[in-house]
Amino acid sequence: MKAKSVYIHIPFCQQICHYCDFTKFFYNEKLATEYIEALTNEINTNIHDTNNKVNTIFIGGGTPTALNMDQLTSLMQLIEKKFDIENCTEFTIETNPGDLDEEKIKLLKSYGVNRISLGVQVFDDAMLEELGRLHKVKDVYRTINQLRQHGFYNISIDLIYALPNQTLEQFKNTLDEAISFDLPHYSTYALQIEPKTIFYQRHKKGKLHRPPQEDEVQMYELLKNTMRSNGVNQYEISNFAKEGYESQHNLTYWNNDFYYGFGAGAHGYLPRRRTGNIRPLPAYVKQAMNTGRPILNTDEIGLKEMIEEEMFLGLRKMNGINKKHFYDKFGFSFETLYKDKISNLIKKGWLTEDTENIFLTDQGMLFGNDVFAQFLLGDNDLKHVR
């Protein structure tokens, strides 16, 4: 029942992107040093032992590599002390093209980082500027070459589509360039206009327009077909990988397994509860230094919530939900609760099944939220299975 994974949030960026609603702040050396001290206290308070065994570690942001060498070294020393890096299957850090120099790459390698998640977003300099990104397309080439020269081959890049005024042809160009790197993993997302972002303010004023929905659907179909034809398999709604390179950390989330979450705004999932940390940096630092427990809210997770999340998260995966795994976990089959709903979704063409799994069809992926809503449970639905 212990956590299988660790997420550590580093909220600092050299620039705030126009679409981003993650917990982030402009990098400031003094604040970043204070933050690492507070983060250290939070982790030490919640994990007393050293050399704890976990399957995956993911350092996200923000831009973790915005930290200077001393700060990044302190972070790596903390992780090395608290977790069994040698037996950790996957140790990922997020970075941006152009952010890494040789010194930082060598540091990451020496502390056991074995996977890089690179925030590329689009292969178009004008669109990168529109997104508020600092890097240029040439920086992607330089960074990937540097990483490969130092033995990093498990590299994933993030792409965003349905960008303001983006055409299908422009997205095809981005895909073709991305595929030319022959990387083992690609994460892809349709642009979402989130509150409290620059894009949201522009959208409210009528100054920002996403492509029409039919274009977004065509982009998604082009994405799937391009990846498939190049031997990169879709294993989750938004993620594609060569065989054996699926993100083990993200599979922790989609398999509804337990994980620690440390840092400002980080979320964790432990038996019977989900936690969310304080987001504002000064408040996080103060609480983490004072008590080591900078938690903003805790949601109690009972059987009803566990089952709902098992369905929502599991159906994001291409192989869906394994019937035997569900039975072993909960002591009854999901048909006990959802037989009629599953039958209706199969008739709609949104869901299908084989002897072992139920999973979304291609059409079902386009209506994922509508499908997931069918698996919400009422307060009385569990009476006959308890």
mmCIF file of C-alpha atoms in Angstrom:
data_model
loop_
_atom_site.group_PDB
_atom_site.id
_atom_site.type_symbol
_atom_site.label_atom_id
_atom_site.label_comp_id
_atom_site.label_asym_id
_atom_site.label_seq_id
_atom_site.Cartn_x
_atom_site.Cartn_y
_atom_site.Cartn_z
ATOM 1 C CA MET A 1 0.000 0.000 0.000
ATOM 2 C CA LYS A 2 3.012 2.321 -0.031
ATOM 3 C CA ALA A 3 3.465 5.019 -2.663
ATOM 4 C CA LYS A 4 5.071 3.723 -5.835
ATOM 5 C CA SER A 5 6.107 7.108 -7.191
ATOM 6 C CA VAL A 6 7.306 10.564 -6.186
ATOM 7 C CA TYR A 7 6.399 13.874 -7.804
ATOM 8 C CA ILE A 8 8.479 16.932 -6.844
ATOM 9 C CA HIS A 9 7.405 20.363 -8.051
ATOM 10 C CA ILE A 10 9.899 23.123 -8.817
ATOM 11 C CA PRO A 11 7.823 26.210 -9.669
ATOM 12 C CA PHE A 12 10.452 28.525 -11.138
ATOM 13 C CA CYS A 13 10.578 29.709 -14.750
ATOM 14 C CA GLN A 14 12.636 32.263 -16.636
ATOM 15 C CA GLN A 15 9.425 33.366 -18.331
ATOM 16 C CA ILE A 16 5.741 32.639 -17.732
ATOM 17 C CA CYS A 17 4.097 31.076 -20.784
ATOM 18 C CA HIS A 18 0.826 32.612 -21.939
ATOM 19 C CA TYR A 19 -1.192 29.390 -21.666
ATOM 20 C CA CYS A 20 0.195 27.894 -18.445
ATOM 21 C CA ASP A 21 -1.870 27.612 -15.251
ATOM 22 C CA PHE A 22 0.551 25.409 -13.297
ATOM 23 C CA THR A 23 2.036 26.717 -10.061
ATOM 24 C CA LYS A 24 4.907 28.881 -11.284
ATOM 25 C CA PHE A 25 6.943 31.989 -10.411
ATOM 26 C CA PHE A 26 9.702 33.997 -12.036
ATOM 27 C CA TYR A 27 13.079 32.620 -10.991
ATOM 28 C CA ASN A 28 14.754 34.534 -8.194
ATOM 29 C CA GLU A 29 17.952 33.122 -6.696
ATOM 30 C CA LYS A 30 17.133 34.003 -3.073
ATOM 31 C CA LEU A 31 13.562 32.721 -3.304
ATOM 32 C CA ALA A 32 14.723 29.530 -5.007
ATOM 33 C CA THR A 33 17.235 28.829 -2.229
ATOM 34 C CA GLU A 34 14.524 29.365 0.401
ATOM 35 C CA TYR A 35 12.212 27.104 -1.576
ATOM 36 C CA ILE A 36 14.730 24.242 -1.686
ATOM 37 C CA GLU A 37 15.155 24.539 2.095
ATOM 38 C CA ALA A 38 11.380 24.422 2.594
ATOM 39 C CA LEU A 39 11.017 21.502 0.192
ATOM 40 C CA THR A 40 13.750 19.646 2.054
ATOM 41 C CA ASN A 41 11.892 20.134 5.326
ATOM 42 C CA GLU A 42 8.621 18.929 3.784
ATOM 43 C CA ILE A 43 10.194 15.758 2.418
ATOM 44 C CA ASN A 44 12.133 15.009 5.620
ATOM 45 C CA THR A 45 8.998 15.534 7.724
ATOM 46 C CA ASN A 46 6.900 13.157 5.649
ATOM 47 C CA ILE A 47 9.532 10.538 4.848
ATOM 48 C CA HIS A 48 11.663 9.674 7.852
ATOM 49 C CA ASP A 49 13.755 6.836 6.430
ATOM 50 C CA THR A 50 16.537 6.987 3.887
ATOM 51 C CA ASN A 51 16.921 4.954 0.697
ATOM 52 C CA ASN A 52 13.161 4.402 0.313
ATOM 53 C CA LYS A 53 12.199 2.157 -2.598
ATOM 54 C CA VAL A 54 10.016 3.742 -5.288
ATOM 55 C CA ASN A 55 9.469 2.849 -8.944
ATOM 56 C CA THR A 56 9.549 6.344 -10.402
ATOM 57 C CA ILE A 57 10.579 9.908 -9.578
ATOM 58 C CA PHE A 58 9.410 12.904 -11.588
ATOM 59 C CA ILE A 59 10.717 16.439 -11.075
ATOM 60 C CA GLY A 60 8.288 18.806 -12.781
ATOM 61 C CA GLY A 61 7.478 22.467 -12.898
ATOM 62 C CA GLY A 62 7.779 25.181 -13.769
ATOM 63 C CA THR A 63 11.214 24.523 -15.129
ATOM 64 C CA PRO A 64 13.328 22.551 -12.630
ATOM 65 C CA THR A 65 16.500 23.272 -14.582
ATOM 66 C CA ALA A 66 15.959 27.005 -14.003
ATOM 67 C CA LEU A 67 17.663 26.345 -10.652
ATOM 68 C CA ASN A 68 21.337 27.269 -10.465
ATOM 69 C CA MET A 69 23.985 24.573 -10.023
ATOM 70 C CA ASP A 70 24.137 24.824 -6.219
ATOM 71 C CA GLN A 71 20.347 24.602 -5.901
ATOM 72 C CA LEU A 72 20.054 21.754 -8.384
ATOM 73 C CA THR A 73 22.859 19.903 -6.580
ATOM 74 C CA SER A 74 21.092 20.328 -3.219
ATOM 75 C CA LEU A 75 17.883 18.968 -4.721
ATOM 76 C CA MET A 76 19.663 15.960 -6.208
ATOM 77 C CA GLN A 77 21.491 15.225 -2.954
ATOM 78 C CA LEU A 78 18.172 15.278 -1.092
ATOM 79 C CA ILE A 79 16.563 12.866 -3.557
ATOM 80 C CA GLU A 80 19.590 10.555 -3.486
ATOM 81 C CA LYS A 81 19.450 10.442 0.316
ATOM 82 C CA LYS A 82 15.726 9.789 0.664
ATOM 83 C CA PHE A 83 15.124 7.388 -2.249
ATOM 84 C CA ASP A 84 16.784 4.270 -3.657
ATOM 85 C CA ILE A 85 17.878 5.766 -6.967
ATOM 86 C CA GLU A 86 19.821 2.691 -8.017
ATOM 87 C CA ASN A 87 16.667 0.568 -8.095
ATOM 88 C CA CYS A 88 14.343 3.302 -9.337
ATOM 89 C CA THR A 89 13.060 2.299 -12.783
ATOM 90 C CA GLU A 90 12.464 5.796 -14.149
ATOM 91 C CA PHE A 91 13.841 9.139 -12.954
ATOM 92 C CA THR A 92 12.543 12.045 -15.053
ATOM 93 C CA ILE A 93 13.198 15.765 -15.014
ATOM 94 C CA GLU A 94 11.420 18.406 -17.077
ATOM 95 C CA THR A 95 13.403 21.026 -18.942
ATOM 96 C CA ASN A 96 13.082 23.437 -21.848
ATOM 97 C CA PRO A 97 15.154 23.623 -25.039
ATOM 98 C CA GLY A 98 18.143 25.881 -24.456
ATOM 99 C CA ASP A 99 17.945 25.643 -20.641
ATOM 100 C CA LEU A 100 20.571 22.943 -20.180
ATOM 101 C CA ASP A 101 24.310 23.432 -20.373
ATOM 102 C CA GLU A 102 26.935 20.708 -20.234
ATOM 103 C CA GLU A 103 27.520 21.175 -16.505
ATOM 104 C CA LYS A 104 23.858 20.617 -15.627
ATOM 105 C CA ILE A 105 23.543 17.654 -17.992
ATOM 106 C CA LYS A 106 26.543 15.972 -16.327
ATOM 107 C CA LEU A 107 25.071 16.697 -12.884
ATOM 108 C CA LEU A 108 21.738 15.086 -13.776
ATOM 109 C CA LYS A 109 23.481 12.066 -15.239
ATOM 110 C CA SER A 110 25.675 11.624 -12.159
ATOM 111 C CA TYR A 111 22.622 11.511 -9.854
ATOM 112 C CA GLY A 112 20.794 8.866 -11.846
ATOM 113 C CA VAL A 113 18.320 10.874 -13.912
ATOM 114 C CA ASN A 114 17.561 8.607 -16.876
ATOM 115 C CA ARG A 115 14.667 10.332 -18.657
ATOM 116 C CA ILE A 116 14.253 13.875 -19.963
ATOM 117 C CA SER A 117 10.903 15.544 -20.675
ATOM 118 C CA LEU A 118 11.473 18.439 -23.063
ATOM 119 C CA GLY A 119 8.916 21.243 -23.435
ATOM 120 C CA VAL A 120 9.052 21.862 -27.190
ATOM 121 C CA GLN A 121 5.320 22.630 -27.843
ATOM 122 C CA VAL A 122 5.608 23.512 -31.549
ATOM 123 C CA PHE A 123 8.230 23.619 -34.312
ATOM 124 C CA ASP A 124 7.462 27.156 -35.458
ATOM 125 C CA ASP A 125 9.348 30.203 -34.164
ATOM 126 C CA ALA A 126 6.436 32.624 -34.666
ATOM 127 C CA MET A 127 4.055 30.369 -32.734
ATOM 128 C CA LEU A 128 6.620 29.837 -29.985
ATOM 129 C CA GLU A 129 6.776 33.606 -29.537
ATOM 130 C CA GLU A 130 2.969 33.770 -29.491
ATOM 131 C CA LEU A 131 2.961 31.163 -26.711
ATOM 132 C CA GLY A 132 5.419 33.206 -24.663
ATOM 133 C CA ARG A 133 8.197 30.648 -25.025
ATOM 134 C CA LEU A 134 11.825 31.769 -24.829
ATOM 135 C CA HIS A 135 13.357 29.086 -27.035
ATOM 136 C CA LYS A 136 13.607 28.830 -30.812
ATOM 137 C CA VAL A 137 13.379 25.717 -32.985
ATOM 138 C CA LYS A 138 17.181 25.646 -33.337
ATOM 139 C CA ASP A 139 17.454 25.268 -29.546
ATOM 140 C CA VAL A 140 15.528 21.979 -29.741
ATOM 141 C CA TYR A 141 18.145 20.528 -32.090
ATOM 142 C CA ARG A 142 21.018 21.768 -29.960
ATOM 143 C CA THR A 143 19.556 20.456 -26.685
ATOM 144 C CA ILE A 144 18.663 17.006 -28.042
ATOM 145 C CA ASN A 145 22.131 16.678 -29.563
ATOM 146 C CA GLN A 146 23.738 17.676 -26.250
ATOM 147 C CA LEU A 147 21.628 15.175 -24.326
ATOM 148 C CA ARG A 148 22.468 12.348 -26.718
ATOM 149 C CA GLN A 149 26.170 13.175 -26.548
ATOM 150 C CA HIS A 150 25.991 12.612 -22.780
ATOM 151 C CA GLY A 151 24.112 9.328 -22.989
ATOM 152 C CA PHE A 152 20.501 10.509 -22.614
ATOM 153 C CA TYR A 153 18.370 8.621 -25.134
ATOM 154 C CA ASN A 154 15.099 8.260 -23.229
ATOM 155 C CA ILE A 155 13.828 11.692 -24.255
ATOM 156 C CA SER A 156 10.192 12.756 -24.463
ATOM 157 C CA ILE A 157 8.956 15.949 -26.061
ATOM 158 C CA ASP A 158 5.715 17.797 -25.364
ATOM 159 C CA LEU A 159 3.670 19.169 -28.260
ATOM 160 C CA ILE A 160 0.594 21.408 -28.143
ATOM 161 C CA TYR A 161 -1.871 21.634 -31.036
ATOM 162 C CA ALA A 162 -5.024 23.622 -31.848
ATOM 163 C CA LEU A 163 -2.967 26.756 -31.192
ATOM 164 C CA PRO A 164 -4.351 30.204 -32.072
ATOM 165 C CA ASN A 165 -4.711 30.431 -35.882
ATOM 166 C CA GLN A 166 -2.842 27.147 -36.385
ATOM 167 C CA THR A 167 -3.753 25.308 -39.581
ATOM 168 C CA LEU A 168 -3.775 21.567 -40.190
ATOM 169 C CA GLU A 169 -0.820 21.983 -42.559
ATOM 170 C CA GLN A 170 1.183 23.847 -39.907
ATOM 171 C CA PHE A 171 0.510 21.101 -37.375
ATOM 172 C CA LYS A 172 1.561 18.492 -39.949
ATOM 173 C CA ASN A 173 4.884 20.330 -40.333
ATOM 174 C CA THR A 174 5.402 20.266 -36.556
ATOM 175 C CA LEU A 175 4.610 16.546 -36.435
ATOM 176 C CA ASP A 176 6.961 15.747 -39.306
ATOM 177 C CA GLU A 177 9.796 17.636 -37.641
ATOM 178 C CA ALA A 178 9.104 16.026 -34.267
ATOM 179 C CA ILE A 179 9.070 12.533 -35.764
ATOM 180 C CA SER A 180 12.357 13.193 -37.582
ATOM 181 C CA PHE A 181 14.172 13.026 -34.215
ATOM 182 C CA ASP A 182 13.081 9.381 -33.858
ATOM 183 C CA LEU A 183 12.468 9.817 -30.121
ATOM 184 C CA PRO A 184 11.002 7.083 -27.920
ATOM 185 C CA HIS A 185 8.160 9.184 -26.455
ATOM 186 C CA TYR A 186 5.832 12.057 -27.380
ATOM 187 C CA SER A 187 3.235 13.778 -25.163
ATOM 188 C CA THR A 188 0.618 15.813 -27.019
ATOM 189 C CA TYR A 189 -2.118 18.154 -25.832
ATOM 190 C CA ALA A 190 -4.819 20.273 -27.421
ATOM 191 C CA LEU A 191 -4.546 23.843 -26.174
ATOM 192 C CA GLN A 192 -6.848 24.575 -23.240
ATOM 193 C CA ILE A 193 -7.546 28.200 -22.393
ATOM 194 C CA GLU A 194 -7.274 28.242 -18.607
ATOM 195 C CA PRO A 195 -8.423 30.994 -16.210
ATOM 196 C CA LYS A 196 -5.738 33.315 -14.807
ATOM 197 C CA THR A 197 -3.576 33.029 -17.928
ATOM 198 C CA ILE A 198 -2.640 35.643 -20.519
ATOM 199 C CA PHE A 199 -4.444 33.618 -23.193
ATOM 200 C CA TYR A 200 -7.615 33.647 -21.089
ATOM 201 C CA GLN A 201 -7.560 37.438 -20.846
ATOM 202 C CA ARG A 202 -7.038 37.747 -24.598
ATOM 203 C CA HIS A 203 -9.801 35.237 -25.283
ATOM 204 C CA LYS A 204 -12.252 37.155 -23.087
ATOM 205 C CA LYS A 205 -11.497 40.308 -25.094
ATOM 206 C CA GLY A 206 -12.081 38.472 -28.379
ATOM 207 C CA LYS A 207 -8.408 38.779 -29.360
ATOM 208 C CA LEU A 208 -7.537 35.084 -29.361
ATOM 209 C CA HIS A 209 -9.217 32.388 -31.416
ATOM 210 C CA ARG A 210 -8.582 28.675 -31.352
ATOM 211 C CA PRO A 211 -9.107 26.691 -34.562
ATOM 212 C CA PRO A 212 -12.671 25.374 -35.090
ATOM 213 C CA GLN A 213 -13.479 22.099 -33.349
ATOM 214 C CA GLU A 214 -13.544 20.141 -36.609
ATOM 215 C CA ASP A 215 -9.948 21.265 -37.289
ATOM 216 C CA GLU A 216 -8.912 20.138 -33.805
ATOM 217 C CA VAL A 217 -10.465 16.717 -34.451
ATOM 218 C CA GLN A 218 -8.575 16.481 -37.762
ATOM 219 C CA MET A 219 -5.340 17.426 -35.993
ATOM 220 C CA TYR A 220 -5.888 14.650 -33.451
ATOM 221 C CA GLU A 221 -6.559 12.120 -36.214
ATOM 222 C CA LEU A 222 -3.447 13.291 -38.077
ATOM 223 C CA LEU A 223 -1.462 12.947 -34.857
ATOM 224 C CA LYS A 224 -2.599 9.362 -34.272
ATOM 225 C CA ASN A 225 -2.028 8.322 -37.885
ATOM 226 C CA THR A 226 1.428 9.936 -38.060
ATOM 227 C CA MET A 227 2.584 8.278 -34.851
ATOM 228 C CA ARG A 228 1.187 4.894 -35.881
ATOM 229 C CA SER A 229 2.811 4.973 -39.303
ATOM 230 C CA ASN A 230 6.178 5.750 -37.671
ATOM 231 C CA GLY A 231 6.070 2.905 -35.165
ATOM 232 C CA VAL A 232 5.159 5.066 -32.164
ATOM 233 C CA ASN A 233 2.236 3.462 -30.360
ATOM 234 C CA GLN A 234 -0.562 5.352 -28.670
ATOM 235 C CA TYR A 235 -0.866 3.998 -25.145
ATOM 236 C CA GLU A 236 -2.975 6.779 -23.591
ATOM 237 C CA ILE A 237 -5.276 9.476 -24.966
ATOM 238 C CA SER A 238 -2.458 12.047 -25.171
ATOM 239 C CA ASN A 239 0.701 9.912 -25.112
ATOM 240 C CA PHE A 240 2.659 7.898 -27.652
ATOM 241 C CA ALA A 241 5.744 5.727 -27.203
ATOM 242 C CA LYS A 242 7.901 3.114 -28.797
ATOM 243 C CA GLU A 243 7.474 -0.267 -27.155
ATOM 244 C CA GLY A 244 9.026 -0.304 -23.688
ATOM 245 C CA TYR A 245 9.257 3.496 -23.397
ATOM 246 C CA GLU A 246 5.821 4.273 -22.000
ATOM 247 C CA SER A 247 6.053 6.759 -19.120
ATOM 248 C CA GLN A 248 6.077 4.586 -16.014
ATOM 249 C CA HIS A 249 5.459 7.613 -13.814
ATOM 250 C CA ASN A 250 2.333 8.703 -15.654
ATOM 251 C CA LEU A 251 1.102 5.107 -15.676
ATOM 252 C CA THR A 252 1.146 5.371 -11.874
ATOM 253 C CA TYR A 253 -1.536 8.054 -12.205
ATOM 254 C CA TRP A 254 -3.620 6.217 -14.810
ATOM 255 C CA ASN A 255 -3.382 2.923 -12.913
ATOM 256 C CA ASN A 256 -4.721 4.778 -9.860
ATOM 257 C CA ASP A 257 -1.712 3.786 -7.751
ATOM 258 C CA PHE A 258 -0.373 5.768 -4.791
ATOM 259 C CA TYR A 259 2.234 8.517 -5.104
ATOM 260 C CA TYR A 260 3.846 11.255 -3.018
ATOM 261 C CA GLY A 261 3.511 14.888 -4.077
ATOM 262 C CA PHE A 262 5.986 17.467 -2.725
ATOM 263 C CA GLY A 263 6.364 21.177 -3.408
ATOM 264 C CA ALA A 264 4.119 24.191 -3.960
ATOM 265 C CA GLY A 265 0.814 23.180 -5.521
ATOM 266 C CA ALA A 266 1.808 19.514 -5.711
ATOM 267 C CA HIS A 267 -0.810 16.796 -5.346
ATOM 268 C CA GLY A 268 -0.328 13.444 -3.663
ATOM 269 C CA TYR A 269 -2.414 10.281 -3.428
ATOM 270 C CA LEU A 270 -2.042 7.988 -0.435
ATOM 271 C CA PRO A 271 -4.414 5.393 1.039
ATOM 272 C CA ARG A 272 -7.829 6.952 1.625
ATOM 273 C CA ARG A 273 -6.796 10.519 0.799
ATOM 274 C CA ARG A 274 -5.704 12.915 -1.894
ATOM 275 C CA THR A 275 -3.805 16.016 -0.835
ATOM 276 C CA GLY A 276 -3.115 19.346 -2.485
ATOM 277 C CA ASN A 277 -0.361 21.659 -1.288
ATOM 278 C CA ILE A 278 -0.469 25.427 -0.834
ATOM 279 C CA ARG A 279 0.235 27.160 -4.157
ATOM 280 C CA PRO A 280 1.462 30.723 -3.334
ATOM 281 C CA LEU A 281 5.205 30.587 -2.858
ATOM 282 C CA PRO A 282 5.608 32.667 0.349
ATOM 283 C CA ALA A 283 2.761 30.792 2.055
ATOM 284 C CA TYR A 284 4.161 27.419 0.981
ATOM 285 C CA VAL A 285 7.674 28.267 2.203
ATOM 286 C CA LYS A 286 6.394 29.543 5.549
ATOM 287 C CA GLN A 287 4.210 26.507 6.255
ATOM 288 C CA ALA A 288 6.759 23.973 4.982
ATOM 289 C CA MET A 289 9.470 25.490 7.186
ATOM 290 C CA ASN A 290 7.217 25.731 10.245
ATOM 291 C CA THR A 291 5.492 22.340 10.167
ATOM 292 C CA GLY A 292 6.798 20.383 7.172
ATOM 293 C CA ARG A 293 3.169 19.857 6.137
ATOM 294 C CA PRO A 294 2.151 22.642 3.717
ATOM 295 C CA ILE A 295 -1.175 21.032 2.824
ATOM 296 C CA LEU A 296 -4.011 23.240 1.616
ATOM 297 C CA ASN A 297 -6.705 20.593 1.333
ATOM 298 C CA THR A 298 -7.249 16.885 1.897
ATOM 299 C CA ASP A 299 -9.996 14.930 0.145
ATOM 300 C CA GLU A 300 -11.065 11.721 1.789
ATOM 301 C CA ILE A 301 -11.227 8.902 -0.761
ATOM 302 C CA GLY A 302 -13.781 6.234 0.038
ATOM 303 C CA LEU A 303 -14.754 3.178 -1.986
ATOM 304 C CA LYS A 304 -17.101 5.197 -4.227
ATOM 305 C CA GLU A 305 -14.376 7.674 -5.183
ATOM 306 C CA MET A 306 -11.785 4.919 -5.655
ATOM 307 C CA ILE A 307 -14.019 3.088 -8.119
ATOM 308 C CA GLU A 308 -14.930 6.230 -10.051
ATOM 309 C CA GLU A 309 -11.280 7.218 -10.367
ATOM 310 C CA GLU A 310 -10.329 3.684 -11.366
ATOM 311 C CA MET A 311 -12.762 3.974 -14.283
ATOM 312 C CA PHE A 312 -11.937 7.577 -15.314
ATOM 313 C CA LEU A 313 -8.182 7.103 -15.193
ATOM 314 C CA GLY A 314 -8.062 3.557 -16.529
ATOM 315 C CA LEU A 315 -10.118 4.380 -19.591
ATOM 316 C CA ARG A 316 -7.523 6.964 -20.616
ATOM 317 C CA LYS A 317 -5.212 4.058 -21.475
ATOM 318 C CA MET A 318 -5.528 2.376 -24.842
ATOM 319 C CA ASN A 319 -5.691 -1.051 -23.227
ATOM 320 C CA GLY A 320 -8.349 0.302 -20.867
ATOM 321 C CA ILE A 321 -9.387 -1.440 -17.678
ATOM 322 C CA ASN A 322 -8.461 -5.019 -16.984
ATOM 323 C CA LYS A 323 -11.448 -6.962 -15.668
ATOM 324 C CA LYS A 324 -9.415 -9.300 -13.460
ATOM 325 C CA HIS A 325 -7.352 -6.442 -12.023
ATOM 326 C CA PHE A 326 -10.550 -4.573 -11.094
ATOM 327 C CA TYR A 327 -11.986 -7.685 -9.431
ATOM 328 C CA ASP A 328 -8.773 -8.373 -7.497
ATOM 329 C CA LYS A 329 -8.661 -4.772 -6.289
ATOM 330 C CA PHE A 330 -12.289 -4.357 -5.235
ATOM 331 C CA GLY A 331 -13.646 -7.883 -4.739
ATOM 332 C CA PHE A 332 -16.394 -7.651 -7.383
ATOM 333 C CA SER A 333 -16.585 -7.084 -11.132
ATOM 334 C CA PHE A 334 -17.315 -3.638 -12.575
ATOM 335 C CA GLU A 335 -20.266 -5.191 -14.474
ATOM 336 C CA THR A 336 -21.955 -5.412 -11.065
ATOM 337 C CA LEU A 337 -22.178 -1.600 -11.077
ATOM 338 C CA TYR A 338 -21.961 -0.620 -14.714
ATOM 339 C CA LYS A 339 -23.388 -3.437 -16.868
ATOM 340 C CA ASP A 340 -26.189 -1.373 -18.468
ATOM 341 C CA LYS A 341 -24.035 1.738 -18.912
ATOM 342 C CA ILE A 342 -21.256 -0.260 -20.542
ATOM 343 C CA SER A 343 -23.765 -1.930 -22.854
ATOM 344 C CA ASN A 344 -25.169 1.460 -23.910
ATOM 345 C CA LEU A 345 -21.701 2.907 -24.530
ATOM 346 C CA ILE A 346 -20.783 -0.120 -26.658
ATOM 347 C CA LYS A 347 -23.968 0.388 -28.699
ATOM 348 C CA LYS A 348 -22.993 4.049 -29.201
ATOM 349 C CA GLY A 349 -19.633 2.946 -30.528
ATOM 350 C CA TRP A 350 -17.710 4.743 -27.777
ATOM 351 C CA LEU A 351 -16.593 1.671 -25.835
ATOM 352 C CA THR A 352 -15.577 -1.847 -26.756
ATOM 353 C CA GLU A 353 -14.409 -4.947 -24.904
ATOM 354 C CA ASP A 354 -12.620 -8.229 -25.268
ATOM 355 C CA THR A 355 -12.311 -11.136 -22.855
ATOM 356 C CA GLU A 356 -9.813 -9.261 -20.658
ATOM 357 C CA ASN A 357 -10.426 -5.486 -20.956
ATOM 358 C CA ILE A 358 -12.868 -2.724 -21.732
ATOM 359 C CA PHE A 359 -11.488 0.314 -23.578
ATOM 360 C CA LEU A 360 -12.420 3.401 -25.557
ATOM 361 C CA THR A 361 -12.877 3.221 -29.326
ATOM 362 C CA ASP A 362 -11.336 5.875 -31.587
ATOM 363 C CA GLN A 363 -14.674 7.678 -31.570
ATOM 364 C CA GLY A 364 -14.937 7.287 -27.812
ATOM 365 C CA MET A 365 -11.643 9.115 -27.379
ATOM 366 C CA LEU A 366 -13.206 12.192 -28.969
ATOM 367 C CA PHE A 367 -16.000 12.092 -26.384
ATOM 368 C CA GLY A 368 -13.922 10.987 -23.415
ATOM 369 C CA ASN A 369 -15.504 13.341 -20.872
ATOM 370 C CA ASP A 370 -18.999 12.205 -21.875
ATOM 371 C CA VAL A 371 -17.929 8.596 -21.436
ATOM 372 C CA PHE A 372 -16.293 9.221 -18.064
ATOM 373 C CA ALA A 373 -19.438 10.961 -16.779
ATOM 374 C CA GLN A 374 -21.331 7.693 -17.202
ATOM 375 C CA PHE A 375 -19.229 6.107 -14.471
ATOM 376 C CA LEU A 376 -20.148 8.514 -11.690
ATOM 377 C CA LEU A 377 -21.876 6.638 -8.876
ATOM 378 C CA GLY A 378 -24.840 7.618 -6.762
ATOM 379 C CA ASP A 379 -24.754 7.354 -2.976
ATOM 380 C CA ASN A 380 -26.853 4.174 -3.013
ATOM 381 C CA ASP A 381 -25.125 2.361 -5.880
ATOM 382 C CA LEU A 382 -22.689 0.512 -3.641
ATOM 383 C CA LYS A 383 -25.177 -0.828 -1.095
ATOM 384 C CA HIS A 384 -25.525 -4.232 -2.741
ATOM 385 C CA VAL A 385 -21.765 -4.826 -3.120
ATOM 386 C CA ARG A 386 -20.649 -3.975 0.401
#
